[in-house]
């Protein structure tokens, strides 16, 4: 029974404000949520607020019922379900009453079928939308995100849940807290459950350990919500300083080997206080190029996750500023930084990241951690030129040539034609040209040679390496410095260009590799082929082993080198404990090794994808086998029992001394035994054939076969129900006669079984230039078009009786495929089903076999 929908009160054309939601949160039943809600109702009513009880669950507790007192109660709505009358919150009645505040108990309650909403919290949203403030209650075990945790603690799966966001969005959340000892005493006194339920409850759900864990869950969940509110408040009021409401430890990781030490130290610090958080931050340069090997970053990310922390990547031009800004943004209470790896003299000149972070951190504590890499010095990256050897050679050749050409030009023109300033500018242009061709060091050398030429030939006094005018000396020194600076900038730009091109190429290659993973290609082979092509290697192998003591074997291989012992020019990249990449060819520089490590990480994903896909395929096969076994066990009892029961009954009748049988009765019982035996034989043959087909053990012997002889043997048990039209001059077919006979026999048996009222089944054969067709035509109920696709699957009964195995068509189709024939279904004109068996004729007539092969 559903109450009529009531029109909400008119608000003068102005949409009502949304109501405010207050939630009383408890750790377990009986802590006093409903009492607290009713206390608030009394306080509000005392202040003149219009309060009604929408729904309060007393659970038979006299104290709760008395607490309702003289509060106005809105009648509940009756809902009839399966002959039982249930009562639910009447949302329309509450909206029509239009109070200022409505009390609605048990927010996670599931409404009875037939209600407007499935959940009570959806009813509460309707009241809020109508501008009514709602006060409600909920236990922590009903929060959706904690369902698994509560089940692990109590062993009870909660069926009624409420989305966390519904409670988080409440305007106010009040925690109703009670110690486990007090709650158990309240339960023992009969204030929570009926006396007959107390002992079982104290031994099971209300154990002290369970209640303590649930209480901690409630406190931690509410602390998270309070923390969210604090973050919003700080953002709304522009508060940038740290408020240490919760311990948050930020660890600055560089990708170096010391980062693991920092992460473990940070995790130990975070574990000292319950509810603490561990956050790792890695700063990328603004150019987007990686500052650490991708494999190292991936390993440190995995370590952070294993330590129950979170890994964050930020982009910043200045690392200390980026780390400090991140720490302030997350309201961190401590920053963990490693001691600098730079030498003391460099720290004295340039400072260290740790000291700069400490200066910028403000009120946030900074914890400096010593490690094995501290002050060991940073290995400077090699300054190998990104330019080709030909360009570097051209640059060195230009070192003497360019200054010589410029010197000769200015000597020919004479001192009066060109000033020293012009000469300096043109020599500087020459140095830049050398930098563009050969890079940094040829340009520096060209700057030095140009300085000597300018000093010797064009700076008074000429012919000597002395300078009379201090301004000219200053100009020459500035020339050398500017030339070196310009050459350095040009060389850096060239390096960045090459790095950007390499990063783009690597990203493109990895993206293509990822697409191949998703598209289901042979990705193991794709990895090695792309590696060999990308890095110009002679040979690339992806190797695997069963365990650490087993030998490596090649899983995929690409290149020209033979698989065998490793040569001197071999690079090994370990993917995991059981897989590695082996690269044979040129020695790879460090930059290429980083890219190969990224390929290795991708290889791990590929191999895991393959493993999961194989497991899924195996699971599907097991599921299919289990379904087949279940269907077989469910149906075999009927199809075996029917002929066995008939045989047993006939034999008992023949053997009984108390029954006198005449000749006709004896023949009838004998016929029953014969027919049931044949039926049982066909069933067993079908089961064996299906088993052979599913295991792939059918081995047909193809030879020229007479279709007429096959059909005559196949239809022998049903000759009195058939019309035969099989010409004697049909061409021979290339097939296995014995298996083809089983195909025809199953089709005829199926047709006879489904023909109504003893109607005869027609079996006809005809030939085409390529095939011989055998048609089995019945006038039974036929098969709908939508079932013709599934009728050849095992355990499909066309009469939908649900009994029997339904193996005939499945066996016929499987055997036909095995012998090179096909079975198709057509509609019989006027009603019924026609099964068509097509077998290919032999290429040239040969001597036929004398009969079907059994």
Short mmCIF file of N, CA, C and O in Angstrom, two decimals, residues 106-212:
data_model
loop_
_atom_site.label_atom_id
_atom_site.label_comp_id
_atom_site.label_asym_id
_atom_site.label_seq_id
_atom_site.Cartn_x
_atom_site.Cartn_y
_atom_site.Cartn_z
N UNK A 106 18.22 5.74 11.57
CA UNK A 106 18.80 4.67 10.75
C UNK A 106 18.90 5.07 9.28
O UNK A 106 18.15 4.61 8.42
N UNK A 107 19.88 5.90 8.97
CA UNK A 107 20.07 6.45 7.63
C UNK A 107 20.35 5.37 6.59
O UNK A 107 19.98 5.50 5.42
N UNK A 108 21.01 4.25 6.98
CA UNK A 108 21.40 3.22 6.02
C UNK A 108 20.31 2.20 5.74
O UNK A 108 20.53 1.25 4.97
N UNK A 109 19.14 2.36 6.30
CA UNK A 109 18.05 1.39 6.18
C UNK A 109 17.64 1.19 4.71
O UNK A 109 17.62 2.12 3.91
N UNK A 110 17.34 -0.07 4.36
CA UNK A 110 16.84 -0.41 3.03
C UNK A 110 15.31 -0.43 3.08
O UNK A 110 14.72 -1.17 3.88
N UNK A 111 14.67 0.35 2.23
CA UNK A 111 13.21 0.43 2.22
C UNK A 111 12.60 -0.85 1.67
O UNK A 111 13.23 -1.59 0.90
N UNK A 112 11.37 -1.10 2.03
CA UNK A 112 10.64 -2.26 1.54
C UNK A 112 10.38 -2.12 0.03
O UNK A 112 10.21 -1.01 -0.48
N UNK A 113 10.39 -3.23 -0.70
CA UNK A 113 10.09 -3.16 -2.14
C UNK A 113 8.75 -2.48 -2.38
O UNK A 113 7.77 -2.71 -1.68
N UNK A 114 8.71 -1.63 -3.40
CA UNK A 114 7.51 -0.86 -3.69
C UNK A 114 7.57 0.56 -3.20
O UNK A 114 6.69 1.38 -3.50
N UNK A 115 8.61 0.88 -2.42
CA UNK A 115 8.79 2.25 -1.95
C UNK A 115 9.31 3.12 -3.09
O UNK A 115 9.82 2.63 -4.10
N UNK A 116 9.22 4.44 -2.88
CA UNK A 116 9.68 5.37 -3.92
C UNK A 116 11.18 5.22 -4.15
O UNK A 116 11.67 5.25 -5.28
N UNK A 117 11.95 5.09 -3.09
CA UNK A 117 13.40 4.93 -3.18
C UNK A 117 13.81 3.61 -2.54
O UNK A 117 13.13 3.08 -1.66
N UNK A 118 14.96 3.12 -2.97
CA UNK A 118 15.46 1.87 -2.42
C UNK A 118 16.06 2.08 -1.03
O UNK A 118 16.02 1.18 -0.19
N UNK A 119 16.61 3.27 -0.76
CA UNK A 119 17.32 3.52 0.50
C UNK A 119 16.71 4.70 1.24
O UNK A 119 16.20 5.64 0.61
N UNK A 120 16.82 4.65 2.57
CA UNK A 120 16.26 5.74 3.38
C UNK A 120 17.04 7.03 3.19
O UNK A 120 16.47 8.12 3.29
N UNK A 121 18.37 6.93 2.91
CA UNK A 121 19.12 8.18 2.73
C UNK A 121 18.64 8.95 1.50
O UNK A 121 18.76 10.18 1.45
N UNK A 122 18.04 8.24 0.53
CA UNK A 122 17.45 8.94 -0.60
C UNK A 122 16.16 9.68 -0.18
O UNK A 122 15.88 10.77 -0.67
N UNK A 123 15.40 9.07 0.74
CA UNK A 123 14.23 9.77 1.30
C UNK A 123 14.67 11.04 2.04
O UNK A 123 14.02 12.09 1.94
N UNK A 124 15.77 10.94 2.78
CA UNK A 124 16.28 12.10 3.51
C UNK A 124 16.65 13.22 2.55
O UNK A 124 16.41 14.40 2.82
N UNK A 125 17.23 12.89 1.38
CA UNK A 125 17.57 13.91 0.39
C UNK A 125 16.31 14.62 -0.10
O UNK A 125 16.34 15.83 -0.36
N UNK A 126 15.21 13.88 -0.24
CA UNK A 126 13.95 14.54 -0.64
C UNK A 126 13.53 15.56 0.41
O UNK A 126 13.05 16.65 0.08
N UNK A 127 13.65 15.22 1.69
CA UNK A 127 13.30 16.16 2.75
C UNK A 127 14.21 17.37 2.73
O UNK A 127 13.76 18.51 2.91
N UNK A 128 15.50 17.14 2.51
CA UNK A 128 16.45 18.27 2.45
C UNK A 128 16.12 19.18 1.27
O UNK A 128 16.19 20.42 1.39
N UNK A 129 15.77 18.58 0.12
CA UNK A 129 15.42 19.38 -1.05
C UNK A 129 14.17 20.22 -0.79
O UNK A 129 13.98 21.28 -1.40
N UNK A 130 13.30 19.74 0.10
CA UNK A 130 12.09 20.48 0.44
C UNK A 130 12.35 21.57 1.47
O UNK A 130 11.40 22.24 1.91
N UNK A 131 13.60 21.75 1.89
CA UNK A 131 13.95 22.80 2.83
C UNK A 131 13.78 22.41 4.28
O UNK A 131 13.79 23.27 5.16
N UNK A 132 13.69 21.12 4.57
CA UNK A 132 13.50 20.64 5.94
C UNK A 132 14.84 20.16 6.48
O UNK A 132 15.53 19.36 5.84
N UNK A 133 15.23 20.67 7.66
CA UNK A 133 16.43 20.18 8.32
C UNK A 133 16.17 18.77 8.83
O UNK A 133 15.08 18.46 9.33
N UNK A 134 17.19 17.91 8.71
CA UNK A 134 17.03 16.50 9.09
C UNK A 134 18.12 16.15 10.10
O UNK A 134 19.30 16.49 9.90
N UNK A 135 17.73 15.47 11.17
CA UNK A 135 18.67 14.91 12.13
C UNK A 135 18.53 13.39 12.03
O UNK A 135 17.41 12.85 12.13
N UNK A 136 19.64 12.70 11.82
CA UNK A 136 19.59 11.26 11.57
C UNK A 136 20.72 10.56 12.31
O UNK A 136 21.57 11.21 12.94
N UNK A 137 20.75 9.23 12.23
CA UNK A 137 21.75 8.41 12.91
C UNK A 137 22.30 7.36 11.95
O UNK A 137 21.60 6.92 11.03
N UNK A 138 23.53 6.93 12.20
CA UNK A 138 24.13 5.85 11.41
C UNK A 138 25.30 5.28 12.20
O UNK A 138 25.96 6.00 12.97
N UNK A 139 25.53 3.98 12.03
CA UNK A 139 26.68 3.32 12.63
C UNK A 139 27.82 3.24 11.63
O UNK A 139 27.60 3.17 10.42
N UNK A 140 29.05 3.20 12.14
CA UNK A 140 30.21 3.22 11.27
C UNK A 140 30.27 1.98 10.38
O UNK A 140 30.79 2.03 9.26
N UNK A 141 29.70 0.85 10.84
CA UNK A 141 29.77 -0.36 10.03
C UNK A 141 28.93 -0.28 8.76
O UNK A 141 29.07 -1.11 7.87
N UNK A 142 28.04 0.72 8.69
CA UNK A 142 27.18 0.86 7.51
C UNK A 142 27.79 1.78 6.45
O UNK A 142 27.18 1.96 5.39
N UNK A 143 28.95 2.38 6.71
CA UNK A 143 29.60 3.21 5.71
C UNK A 143 30.19 2.31 4.64
O UNK A 143 30.92 1.35 4.94
N UNK A 144 29.92 2.62 3.38
CA UNK A 144 30.26 1.70 2.28
C UNK A 144 31.75 1.43 2.21
O UNK A 144 32.17 0.31 1.92
N UNK A 145 32.59 2.43 2.45
CA UNK A 145 34.04 2.24 2.30
C UNK A 145 34.62 1.34 3.38
O UNK A 145 35.73 0.84 3.22
N UNK A 146 33.90 1.14 4.48
CA UNK A 146 34.42 0.36 5.59
C UNK A 146 33.82 -1.03 5.68
O UNK A 146 34.09 -1.76 6.64
N UNK A 147 33.02 -1.42 4.70
CA UNK A 147 32.33 -2.71 4.76
C UNK A 147 33.30 -3.87 4.90
O UNK A 147 33.13 -4.76 5.74
N UNK A 148 34.35 -3.88 4.06
CA UNK A 148 35.32 -4.98 4.11
C UNK A 148 36.07 -4.98 5.45
O UNK A 148 36.35 -6.05 6.01
N UNK A 149 36.44 -3.79 5.94
CA UNK A 149 37.16 -3.73 7.21
C UNK A 149 36.30 -4.24 8.35
O UNK A 149 36.77 -4.99 9.23
N UNK A 150 35.04 -3.87 8.36
CA UNK A 150 34.14 -4.32 9.42
C UNK A 150 33.95 -5.83 9.36
O UNK A 150 33.93 -6.52 10.39
N UNK A 151 33.83 -6.36 8.14
CA UNK A 151 33.68 -7.82 8.01
C UNK A 151 34.92 -8.55 8.52
O UNK A 151 34.82 -9.59 9.18
N UNK A 152 36.10 -7.97 8.23
CA UNK A 152 37.33 -8.61 8.71
C UNK A 152 37.42 -8.58 10.23
O UNK A 152 37.97 -9.51 10.85
N UNK A 153 36.85 -7.55 10.86
CA UNK A 153 36.91 -7.43 12.32
C UNK A 153 35.86 -8.31 12.98
O UNK A 153 36.15 -9.07 13.92
N UNK A 154 34.63 -8.23 12.51
CA UNK A 154 33.51 -8.88 13.20
C UNK A 154 33.09 -10.20 12.59
O UNK A 154 32.39 -10.99 13.23
N UNK A 155 33.49 -10.45 11.33
CA UNK A 155 33.05 -11.66 10.64
C UNK A 155 31.64 -11.56 10.11
O UNK A 155 31.09 -12.56 9.64
N UNK A 156 31.03 -10.37 10.16
CA UNK A 156 29.66 -10.17 9.71
C UNK A 156 29.67 -9.21 8.53
O UNK A 156 30.24 -8.12 8.62
N UNK A 157 29.04 -9.60 7.42
CA UNK A 157 28.95 -8.75 6.24
C UNK A 157 27.71 -7.89 6.34
O UNK A 157 26.59 -8.40 6.49
N UNK A 158 27.90 -6.57 6.28
CA UNK A 158 26.77 -5.64 6.40
C UNK A 158 26.04 -5.55 5.06
O UNK A 158 26.66 -5.26 4.03
N UNK A 159 24.74 -5.81 5.08
CA UNK A 159 23.94 -5.75 3.86
C UNK A 159 23.43 -4.34 3.58
O UNK A 159 23.19 -3.98 2.43
N UNK A 160 23.23 -3.57 4.64
CA UNK A 160 22.70 -2.22 4.47
C UNK A 160 23.85 -1.22 4.60
O UNK A 160 24.52 -1.15 5.63
N UNK A 161 24.11 -0.45 3.55
CA UNK A 161 25.20 0.51 3.54
C UNK A 161 24.71 1.85 3.03
O UNK A 161 23.66 1.94 2.36
N UNK A 162 25.48 2.87 3.34
CA UNK A 162 25.20 4.22 2.85
C UNK A 162 26.49 4.75 2.25
O UNK A 162 27.58 4.53 2.81
N UNK A 163 26.46 5.42 1.10
CA UNK A 163 27.69 5.97 0.52
C UNK A 163 28.37 6.94 1.49
O UNK A 163 27.70 7.76 2.14
N UNK A 164 29.68 6.86 1.56
CA UNK A 164 30.42 7.74 2.47
C UNK A 164 30.13 9.21 2.19
O UNK A 164 30.05 10.03 3.11
N UNK A 165 30.00 9.55 0.89
CA UNK A 165 29.83 10.94 0.53
C UNK A 165 28.55 11.53 1.10
O UNK A 165 28.49 12.72 1.40
N UNK A 166 27.53 10.69 1.26
CA UNK A 166 26.27 11.18 1.84
C UNK A 166 26.51 11.70 3.25
O UNK A 166 26.02 12.76 3.65
N UNK A 167 27.29 10.94 4.02
CA UNK A 167 27.58 11.36 5.40
C UNK A 167 28.61 12.49 5.41
O UNK A 167 28.52 13.42 6.21
N UNK A 168 29.61 12.42 4.52
CA UNK A 168 30.62 13.48 4.47
C UNK A 168 30.01 14.83 4.14
O UNK A 168 30.48 15.88 4.59
N UNK A 169 28.96 14.83 3.31
CA UNK A 169 28.32 16.09 2.91
C UNK A 169 27.43 16.68 3.99
O UNK A 169 26.85 17.75 3.79
N UNK A 170 27.27 15.97 5.11
CA UNK A 170 26.42 16.49 6.19
C UNK A 170 26.99 17.81 6.70
O UNK A 170 28.20 18.02 6.75
N UNK A 171 26.09 18.69 7.10
CA UNK A 171 26.52 19.98 7.64
C UNK A 171 27.15 19.83 9.02
O UNK A 171 27.99 20.64 9.41
N UNK A 172 26.77 18.79 9.72
CA UNK A 172 27.33 18.56 11.05
C UNK A 172 27.32 17.07 11.33
O UNK A 172 26.34 16.37 11.07
N UNK A 173 28.45 16.57 11.87
CA UNK A 173 28.55 15.16 12.27
C UNK A 173 28.93 15.13 13.74
O UNK A 173 29.94 15.71 14.16
N UNK A 174 28.10 14.46 14.54
CA UNK A 174 28.35 14.33 15.97
C UNK A 174 28.71 12.88 16.26
O UNK A 174 27.97 11.96 15.91
N UNK A 175 29.86 12.66 16.88
CA UNK A 175 30.27 11.31 17.27
C UNK A 175 29.70 10.98 18.64
O UNK A 175 29.94 11.69 19.63
N UNK A 176 28.93 9.91 18.70
CA UNK A 176 28.39 9.41 19.98
C UNK A 176 29.32 8.31 20.43
O UNK A 176 29.33 7.20 19.87
N UNK A 177 30.16 8.61 21.40
CA UNK A 177 31.23 7.69 21.79
C UNK A 177 30.93 7.06 23.15
O UNK A 177 30.40 7.72 24.05
N UNK A 178 31.26 5.80 23.27
CA UNK A 178 31.07 5.05 24.50
C UNK A 178 32.16 3.99 24.55
O UNK A 178 32.44 3.33 23.54
N UNK A 179 32.79 3.83 25.69
CA UNK A 179 33.87 2.85 25.79
C UNK A 179 33.32 1.45 25.64
O UNK A 179 32.14 1.19 25.94
N UNK A 180 34.13 0.50 25.16
CA UNK A 180 33.64 -0.88 25.01
C UNK A 180 33.12 -1.48 26.31
O UNK A 180 32.14 -2.22 26.31
N UNK A 181 33.79 -1.16 27.43
CA UNK A 181 33.33 -1.72 28.71
C UNK A 181 31.94 -1.20 29.07
O UNK A 181 31.07 -1.96 29.53
N UNK A 182 31.71 0.09 28.88
CA UNK A 182 30.40 0.66 29.19
C UNK A 182 29.32 0.08 28.29
O UNK A 182 28.21 -0.22 28.74
N UNK A 183 29.65 -0.09 27.01
CA UNK A 183 28.66 -0.63 26.08
C UNK A 183 28.32 -2.07 26.43
O UNK A 183 27.14 -2.48 26.38
N UNK A 184 29.30 -2.88 26.83
CA UNK A 184 29.03 -4.26 27.21
C UNK A 184 28.18 -4.32 28.49
O UNK A 184 27.30 -5.18 28.61
N UNK A 185 28.42 -3.39 29.42
CA UNK A 185 27.57 -3.36 30.61
C UNK A 185 26.14 -2.97 30.25
O UNK A 185 25.18 -3.54 30.78
N UNK A 186 26.02 -2.01 29.36
CA UNK A 186 24.67 -1.60 28.93
C UNK A 186 23.97 -2.78 28.26
O UNK A 186 22.76 -2.99 28.45
N UNK A 187 24.70 -3.54 27.46
CA UNK A 187 24.12 -4.71 26.80
C UNK A 187 23.73 -5.77 27.82
O UNK A 187 22.65 -6.38 27.74
N UNK A 188 24.60 -6.00 28.82
CA UNK A 188 24.31 -7.02 29.83
C UNK A 188 23.09 -6.66 30.66
O UNK A 188 22.37 -7.55 31.15
N UNK A 189 22.81 -5.38 30.85
CA UNK A 189 21.65 -4.96 31.63
C UNK A 189 20.36 -4.99 30.83
O UNK A 189 19.30 -4.63 31.34
N UNK A 190 20.44 -5.41 29.56
CA UNK A 190 19.24 -5.53 28.75
C UNK A 190 18.77 -4.21 28.17
O UNK A 190 17.59 -4.12 27.75
N UNK A 191 19.66 -3.21 28.08
CA UNK A 191 19.27 -1.91 27.55
C UNK A 191 19.43 -1.81 26.04
O UNK A 191 19.11 -0.76 25.46
N UNK A 192 19.96 -2.87 25.40
CA UNK A 192 20.19 -2.83 23.95
C UNK A 192 19.35 -3.89 23.26
O UNK A 192 18.57 -3.59 22.35
N UNK A 193 19.50 -5.16 23.66
CA UNK A 193 18.78 -6.27 23.05
C UNK A 193 17.93 -6.98 24.10
O UNK A 193 18.09 -6.77 25.31
N UNK A 194 17.05 -7.84 23.60
CA UNK A 194 16.22 -8.64 24.51
C UNK A 194 17.11 -9.59 25.32
O UNK A 194 18.18 -9.99 24.86
N UNK A 195 16.67 -9.99 26.51
CA UNK A 195 17.53 -10.82 27.38
C UNK A 195 18.02 -12.09 26.71
O UNK A 195 19.16 -12.52 26.95
N UNK A 196 17.18 -12.74 25.88
CA UNK A 196 17.61 -14.00 25.26
C UNK A 196 18.71 -13.80 24.22
O UNK A 196 19.34 -14.77 23.78
N UNK A 197 18.95 -12.56 23.78
CA UNK A 197 19.98 -12.29 22.78
C UNK A 197 21.29 -11.79 23.39
O UNK A 197 22.29 -11.67 22.69
N UNK A 198 21.29 -11.51 24.69
CA UNK A 198 22.43 -10.85 25.30
C UNK A 198 23.67 -11.73 25.29
O UNK A 198 24.76 -11.31 24.88
N UNK A 199 23.55 -12.98 25.74
CA UNK A 199 24.73 -13.84 25.85
C UNK A 199 25.41 -14.05 24.50
O UNK A 199 26.63 -13.95 24.38
N UNK A 200 24.62 -14.36 23.47
CA UNK A 200 25.19 -14.59 22.14
C UNK A 200 25.86 -13.32 21.62
O UNK A 200 26.94 -13.37 21.00
N UNK A 201 25.24 -12.15 21.87
CA UNK A 201 25.82 -10.90 21.38
C UNK A 201 27.14 -10.60 22.07
O UNK A 201 28.11 -10.16 21.43
N UNK A 202 27.22 -10.84 23.39
CA UNK A 202 28.46 -10.58 24.11
C UNK A 202 29.58 -11.51 23.66
O UNK A 202 30.75 -11.11 23.63
N UNK A 203 29.26 -12.72 23.25
CA UNK A 203 30.29 -13.67 22.80
C UNK A 203 30.71 -13.44 21.36
O UNK A 203 31.79 -13.87 20.97
N UNK A 204 29.88 -12.78 20.57
CA UNK A 204 30.16 -12.67 19.14
C UNK A 204 30.46 -11.23 18.74
O UNK A 204 31.58 -10.76 18.87
N UNK A 205 29.45 -10.51 18.29
CA UNK A 205 29.68 -9.17 17.72
C UNK A 205 30.22 -8.19 18.75
O UNK A 205 31.08 -7.36 18.44
N UNK A 206 29.74 -8.29 20.02
CA UNK A 206 30.07 -7.29 21.02
C UNK A 206 31.26 -7.72 21.89
O UNK A 206 31.34 -7.34 23.06
N UNK A 207 32.20 -8.49 21.32
CA UNK A 207 33.44 -8.76 22.04
C UNK A 207 34.21 -7.46 22.22
O UNK A 207 34.14 -6.56 21.38
N UNK A 208 34.96 -7.37 23.29
CA UNK A 208 35.64 -6.12 23.61
C UNK A 208 36.62 -5.72 22.50
O UNK A 208 36.74 -4.54 22.17
N UNK A 209 37.31 -6.71 21.92
CA UNK A 209 38.23 -6.39 20.83
C UNK A 209 37.50 -5.83 19.61
O UNK A 209 37.96 -4.87 18.97
N UNK A 210 36.36 -6.43 19.27
CA UNK A 210 35.57 -5.92 18.14
C UNK A 210 35.15 -4.48 18.38
O UNK A 210 35.28 -3.62 17.49
N UNK A 211 34.64 -4.20 19.58
CA UNK A 211 34.15 -2.86 19.88
C UNK A 211 35.29 -1.84 19.86
O UNK A 211 35.12 -0.71 19.42
N UNK A 212 36.47 -2.25 20.35
CA UNK A 212 37.61 -1.33 20.34
C UNK A 212 38.01 -0.99 18.90
O UNK A 212 38.28 0.17 18.57
#
